[in-house]
Coordinates of C-alpha atoms in Angstrom, one line a residue:
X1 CA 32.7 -34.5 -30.0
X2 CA 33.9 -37.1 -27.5
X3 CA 31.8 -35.2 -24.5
X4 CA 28.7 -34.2 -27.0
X5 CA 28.7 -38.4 -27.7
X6 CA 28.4 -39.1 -23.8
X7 CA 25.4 -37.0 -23.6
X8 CA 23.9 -37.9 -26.1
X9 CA 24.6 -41.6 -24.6
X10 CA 23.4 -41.0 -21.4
X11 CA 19.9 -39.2 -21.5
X12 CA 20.1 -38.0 -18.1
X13 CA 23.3 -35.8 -19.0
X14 CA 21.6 -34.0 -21.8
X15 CA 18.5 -33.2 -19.2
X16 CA 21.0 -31.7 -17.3
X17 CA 22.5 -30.0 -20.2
X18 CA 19.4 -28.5 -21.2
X19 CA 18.1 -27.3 -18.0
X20 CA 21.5 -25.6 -17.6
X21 CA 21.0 -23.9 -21.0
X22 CA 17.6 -22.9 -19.7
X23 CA 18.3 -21.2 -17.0
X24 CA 20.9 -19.4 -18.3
X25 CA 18.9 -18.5 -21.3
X26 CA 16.3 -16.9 -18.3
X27 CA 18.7 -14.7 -16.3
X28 CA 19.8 -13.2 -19.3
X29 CA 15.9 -12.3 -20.7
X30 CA 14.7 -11.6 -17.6
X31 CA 12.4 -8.0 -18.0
X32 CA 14.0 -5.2 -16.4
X33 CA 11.7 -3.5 -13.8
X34 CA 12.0 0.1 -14.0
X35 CA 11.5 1.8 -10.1
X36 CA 11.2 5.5 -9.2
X37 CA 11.7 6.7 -5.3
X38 CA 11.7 10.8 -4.8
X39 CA 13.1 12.1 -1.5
X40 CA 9.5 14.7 -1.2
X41 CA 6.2 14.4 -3.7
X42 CA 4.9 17.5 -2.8
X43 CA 7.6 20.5 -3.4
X44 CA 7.4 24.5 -3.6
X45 CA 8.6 26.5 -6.2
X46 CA 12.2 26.9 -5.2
X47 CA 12.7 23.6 -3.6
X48 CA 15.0 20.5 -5.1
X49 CA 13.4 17.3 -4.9
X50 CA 15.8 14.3 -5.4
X51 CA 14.8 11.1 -8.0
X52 CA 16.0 7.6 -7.6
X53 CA 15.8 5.1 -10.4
X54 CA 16.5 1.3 -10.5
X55 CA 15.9 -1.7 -11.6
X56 CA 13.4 -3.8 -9.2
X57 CA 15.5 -6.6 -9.4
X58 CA 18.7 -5.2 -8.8
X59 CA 20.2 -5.5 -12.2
X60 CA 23.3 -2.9 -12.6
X61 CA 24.8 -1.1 -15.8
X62 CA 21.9 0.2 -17.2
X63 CA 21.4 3.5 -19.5
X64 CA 18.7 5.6 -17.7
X65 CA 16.5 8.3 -18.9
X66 CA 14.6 11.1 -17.5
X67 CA 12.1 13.9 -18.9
X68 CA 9.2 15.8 -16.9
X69 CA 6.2 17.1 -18.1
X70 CA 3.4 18.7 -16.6
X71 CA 0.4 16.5 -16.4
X72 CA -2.2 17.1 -18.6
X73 CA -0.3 19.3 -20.8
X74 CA 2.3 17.2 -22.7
X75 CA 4.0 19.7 -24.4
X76 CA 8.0 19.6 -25.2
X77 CA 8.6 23.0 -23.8
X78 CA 7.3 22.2 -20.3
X79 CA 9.0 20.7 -17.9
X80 CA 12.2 19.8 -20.0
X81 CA 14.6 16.8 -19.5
X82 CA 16.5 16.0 -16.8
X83 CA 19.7 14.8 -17.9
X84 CA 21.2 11.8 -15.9
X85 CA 22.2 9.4 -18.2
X86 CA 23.9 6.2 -16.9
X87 CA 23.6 7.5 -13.2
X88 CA 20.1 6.0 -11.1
X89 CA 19.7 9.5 -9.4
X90 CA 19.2 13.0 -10.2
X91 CA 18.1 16.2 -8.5
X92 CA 15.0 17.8 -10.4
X93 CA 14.0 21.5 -9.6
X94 CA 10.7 23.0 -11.5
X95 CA 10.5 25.7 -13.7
X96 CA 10.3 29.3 -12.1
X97 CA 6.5 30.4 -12.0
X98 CA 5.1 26.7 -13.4
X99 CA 3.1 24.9 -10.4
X100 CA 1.1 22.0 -10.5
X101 CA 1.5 18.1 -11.0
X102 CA 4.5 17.1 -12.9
X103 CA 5.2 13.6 -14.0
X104 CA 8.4 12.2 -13.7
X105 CA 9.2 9.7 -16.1
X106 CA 12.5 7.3 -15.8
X107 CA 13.5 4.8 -18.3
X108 CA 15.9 2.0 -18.4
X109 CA 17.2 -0.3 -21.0
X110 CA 20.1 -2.9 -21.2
X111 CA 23.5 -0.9 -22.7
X112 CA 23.5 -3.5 -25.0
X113 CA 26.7 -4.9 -24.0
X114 CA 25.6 -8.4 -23.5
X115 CA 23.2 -11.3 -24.3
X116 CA 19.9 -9.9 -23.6
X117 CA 20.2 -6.6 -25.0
X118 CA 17.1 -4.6 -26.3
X119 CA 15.6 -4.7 -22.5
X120 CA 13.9 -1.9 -21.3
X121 CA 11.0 -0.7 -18.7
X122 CA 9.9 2.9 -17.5
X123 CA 8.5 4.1 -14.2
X124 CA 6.5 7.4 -13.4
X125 CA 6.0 9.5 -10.4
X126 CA 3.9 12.3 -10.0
X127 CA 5.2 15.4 -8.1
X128 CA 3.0 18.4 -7.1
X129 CA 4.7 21.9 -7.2
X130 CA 2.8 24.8 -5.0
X131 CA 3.6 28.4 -5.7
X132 CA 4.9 30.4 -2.7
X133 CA 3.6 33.4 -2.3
X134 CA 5.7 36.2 -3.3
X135 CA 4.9 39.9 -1.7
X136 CA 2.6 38.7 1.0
X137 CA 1.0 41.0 3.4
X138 CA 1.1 38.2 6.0
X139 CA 4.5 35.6 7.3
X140 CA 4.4 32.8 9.4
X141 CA 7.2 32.1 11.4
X142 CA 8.6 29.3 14.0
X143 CA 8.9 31.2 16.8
X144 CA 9.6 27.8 19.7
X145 CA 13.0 27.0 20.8
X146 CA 13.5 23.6 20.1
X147 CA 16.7 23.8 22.6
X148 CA 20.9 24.2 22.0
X149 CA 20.3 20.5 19.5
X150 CA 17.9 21.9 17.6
X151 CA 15.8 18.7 17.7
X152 CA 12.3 18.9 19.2
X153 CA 11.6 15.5 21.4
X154 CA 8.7 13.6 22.2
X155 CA 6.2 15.6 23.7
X156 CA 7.8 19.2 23.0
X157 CA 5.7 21.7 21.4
X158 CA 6.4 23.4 17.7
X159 CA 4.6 27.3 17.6
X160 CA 4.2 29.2 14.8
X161 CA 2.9 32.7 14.9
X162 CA 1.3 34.5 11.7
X163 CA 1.3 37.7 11.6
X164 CA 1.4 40.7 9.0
X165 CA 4.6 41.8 7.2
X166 CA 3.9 45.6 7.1
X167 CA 4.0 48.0 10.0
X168 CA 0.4 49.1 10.7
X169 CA -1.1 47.5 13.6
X170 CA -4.3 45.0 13.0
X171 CA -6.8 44.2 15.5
X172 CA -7.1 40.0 14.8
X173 CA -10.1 38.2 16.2
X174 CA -11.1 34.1 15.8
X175 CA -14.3 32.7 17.1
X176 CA -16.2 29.9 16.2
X177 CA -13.8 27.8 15.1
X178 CA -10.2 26.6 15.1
X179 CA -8.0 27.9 12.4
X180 CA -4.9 25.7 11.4
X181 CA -1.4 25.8 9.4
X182 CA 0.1 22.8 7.6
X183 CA 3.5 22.4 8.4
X184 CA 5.5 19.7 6.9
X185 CA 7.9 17.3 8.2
X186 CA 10.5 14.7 5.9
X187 CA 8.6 12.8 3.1
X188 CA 7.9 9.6 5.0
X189 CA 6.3 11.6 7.6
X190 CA 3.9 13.7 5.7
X191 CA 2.0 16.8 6.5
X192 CA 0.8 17.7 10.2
X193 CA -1.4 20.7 11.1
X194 CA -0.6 23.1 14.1
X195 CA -3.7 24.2 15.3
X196 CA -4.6 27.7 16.1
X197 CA -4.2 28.4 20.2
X198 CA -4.6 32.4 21.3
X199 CA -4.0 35.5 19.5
X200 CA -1.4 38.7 20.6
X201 CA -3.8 42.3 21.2
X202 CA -2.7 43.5 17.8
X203 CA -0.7 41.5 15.2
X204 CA -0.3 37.9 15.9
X205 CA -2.0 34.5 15.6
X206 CA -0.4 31.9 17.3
X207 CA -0.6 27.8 16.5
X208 CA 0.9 24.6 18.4
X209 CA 1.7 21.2 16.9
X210 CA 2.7 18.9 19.6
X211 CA 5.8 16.0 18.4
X212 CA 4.2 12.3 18.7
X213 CA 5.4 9.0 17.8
X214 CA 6.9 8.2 14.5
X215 CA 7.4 12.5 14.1
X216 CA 11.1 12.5 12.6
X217 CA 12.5 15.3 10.5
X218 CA 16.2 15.3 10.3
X219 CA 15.9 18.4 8.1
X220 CA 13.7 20.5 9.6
X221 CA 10.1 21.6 9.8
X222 CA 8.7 23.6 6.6
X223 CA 5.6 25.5 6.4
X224 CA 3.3 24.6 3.7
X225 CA 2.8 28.5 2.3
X226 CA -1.4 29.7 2.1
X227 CA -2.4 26.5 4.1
X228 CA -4.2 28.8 6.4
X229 CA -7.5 26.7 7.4
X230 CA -10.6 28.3 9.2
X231 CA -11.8 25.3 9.8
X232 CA -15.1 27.2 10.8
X233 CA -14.0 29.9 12.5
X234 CA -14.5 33.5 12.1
X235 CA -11.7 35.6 11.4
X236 CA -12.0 39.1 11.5
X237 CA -9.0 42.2 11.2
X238 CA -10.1 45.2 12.5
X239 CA -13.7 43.9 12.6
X240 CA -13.8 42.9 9.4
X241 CA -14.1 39.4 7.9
X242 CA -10.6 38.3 6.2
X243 CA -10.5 35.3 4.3
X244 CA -8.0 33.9 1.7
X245 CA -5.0 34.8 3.9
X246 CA -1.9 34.2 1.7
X247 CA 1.7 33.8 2.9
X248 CA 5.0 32.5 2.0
X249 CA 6.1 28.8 2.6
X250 CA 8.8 28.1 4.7
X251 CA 11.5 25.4 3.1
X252 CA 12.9 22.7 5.9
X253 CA 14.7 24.9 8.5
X254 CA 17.7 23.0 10.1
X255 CA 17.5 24.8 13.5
X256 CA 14.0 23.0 13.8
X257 CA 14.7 19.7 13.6
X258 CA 12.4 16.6 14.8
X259 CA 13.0 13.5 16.2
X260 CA 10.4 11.8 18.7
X261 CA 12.5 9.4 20.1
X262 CA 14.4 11.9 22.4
X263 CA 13.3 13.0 25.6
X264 CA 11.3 16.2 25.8
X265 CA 13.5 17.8 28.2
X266 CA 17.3 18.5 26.0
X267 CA 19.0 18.9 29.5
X268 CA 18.4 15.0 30.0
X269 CA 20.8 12.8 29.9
X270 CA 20.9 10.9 26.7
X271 CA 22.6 7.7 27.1
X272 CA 24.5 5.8 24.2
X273 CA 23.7 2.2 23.8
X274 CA 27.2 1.2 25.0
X275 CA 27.4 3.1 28.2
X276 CA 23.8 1.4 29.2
X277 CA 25.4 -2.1 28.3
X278 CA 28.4 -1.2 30.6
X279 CA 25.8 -0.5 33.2
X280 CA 23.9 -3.8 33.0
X281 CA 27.3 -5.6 32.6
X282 CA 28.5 -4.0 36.0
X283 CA 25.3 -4.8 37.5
X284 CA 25.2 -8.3 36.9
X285 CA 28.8 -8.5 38.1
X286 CA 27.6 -7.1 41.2
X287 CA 24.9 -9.7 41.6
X288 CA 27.1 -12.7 41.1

């Protein structure tokens, strides 16, 4: 009582007293701000995407929530629930033989455990599964050797070749045009095309995608199945006009990697920051 009296004496102390209950009182209602970050966007059948959920301001302890649906079709029975309660990530892998754009929906709420409780927010992110193609009559492969690390450089060529997968020999001919291939690097570095550069006598179509600055794929180059473009070029088999040639994606492949920041050539020397410091450090001693 002694202390309440003071204030209560002294207006300035209750100002102080207030505004200290005040901001309190705001910490503890602040909203939550519910934030969704996916390792890909755009997955195949197949393929395991990974889902991070948080609060925008960095609030810990939450209860999370996670369900996916197909968008546009909001039934129960499609899509399911991923279950990661109380954890902010969770791998999410579609349904066998259901493509198309899913929504990913993450909630978060206070656990209730403290002043404030009853807080909640949700966040959505919209993935797009393709089908691969099963039982195609075509496959396209990476046929360039990225060297003994695996990492294609700055400047170093990626080829792909299509060809079919049976065993009768096909006469393929491209004019007018230039055909490309998506390939697809890590999620922050999208989708590049190879473009189409000479054909084998029977069999083969071959395309090039040179590595440029920010290229980076720590694992792997995939091929983005059916992405076969024309692009406005005539492509015949046997004489014949073909179009609407399907083939199997390829998921990231770990002896392909990219990263352009290494030289083009894997036999040169790659010096670590602390040897080049040594080197500058003996060559100013040599100057003094």
């Amino acid at each position: 009582m002694k202390n309440l009296f003071s204030i209560l004496r002294f207006p300035f102390l209750m100002s102080i007293a207030l505004l200290a209950f005040a901001q309190t009182n705001v910490a503890l209602s602040a909203p939550l701000v519910a934030q969704i970050t996916a390792s890909e966007t755009e997955i195949e059948l197949g393929e395991t995407v990974t889902l991070s959920l948080s609060d925008a301001n960095g609030e810990t302890d939450l209860a999370y929530r996670w369900a996916a649906y197909i968008k546009g079709s909001w039934r129960a029975n499609q899509g399911g629930t991923l279950s990661s309660r109380n954890a902010a990530s969770t791998t999410w892998t579609p349904p066998a033989d259901q493509t198309g754009v899913y929504v990913i929906t993450g909630s978060i709420r206070d656990a209730g455990t403290r002043a404030g409780a009853g807080r909640q927010n949700q966040d959505s992110i919209e993935i797009t599964v393709t089908q691969v193609v099963s039982n195609a009559r075509y496959a396209v492969t990476i046929t360039s050797d990225p060297g003994d690390n695996k990492i294609y450089g700055l400047g170093d060529t990626i080829s792909l070749s299509l060809k079919p997968t049976g065993t009768i020999n096909r006469i393929y001919s491209v004019s007018g045009g230039t055909p490309e291939i998506k390939i697809k690097m890590d999620p922050s570095y999208g989708e590049k095309t190879a473009s189409y550069t000479s054909s084998s006598p029977v069999n083969e179509l071959h395309f090039e995608y040179t590595v440029v600055e920010p290229n980076f794929s720590p694992k792997g180059i995939a091929i983005i199945g059916s992405s076969l473009d024309l692009n406005g070029a005539t492509f015949t088999i046997n004489g014949t006009a073909a179009s609407n040639i399907g083939f199997p994606g390829v998921l990231h492949d770990p002896n392909h990697k990219v990263d352009w920041r290494l030289p083009s050539d894997p036999d040169l020397p790659r010096l670590s920051n602390l040897l080049i410091l040594s080197l500058i450090q003996v060559l100013i001693t040599r100057m003094d």
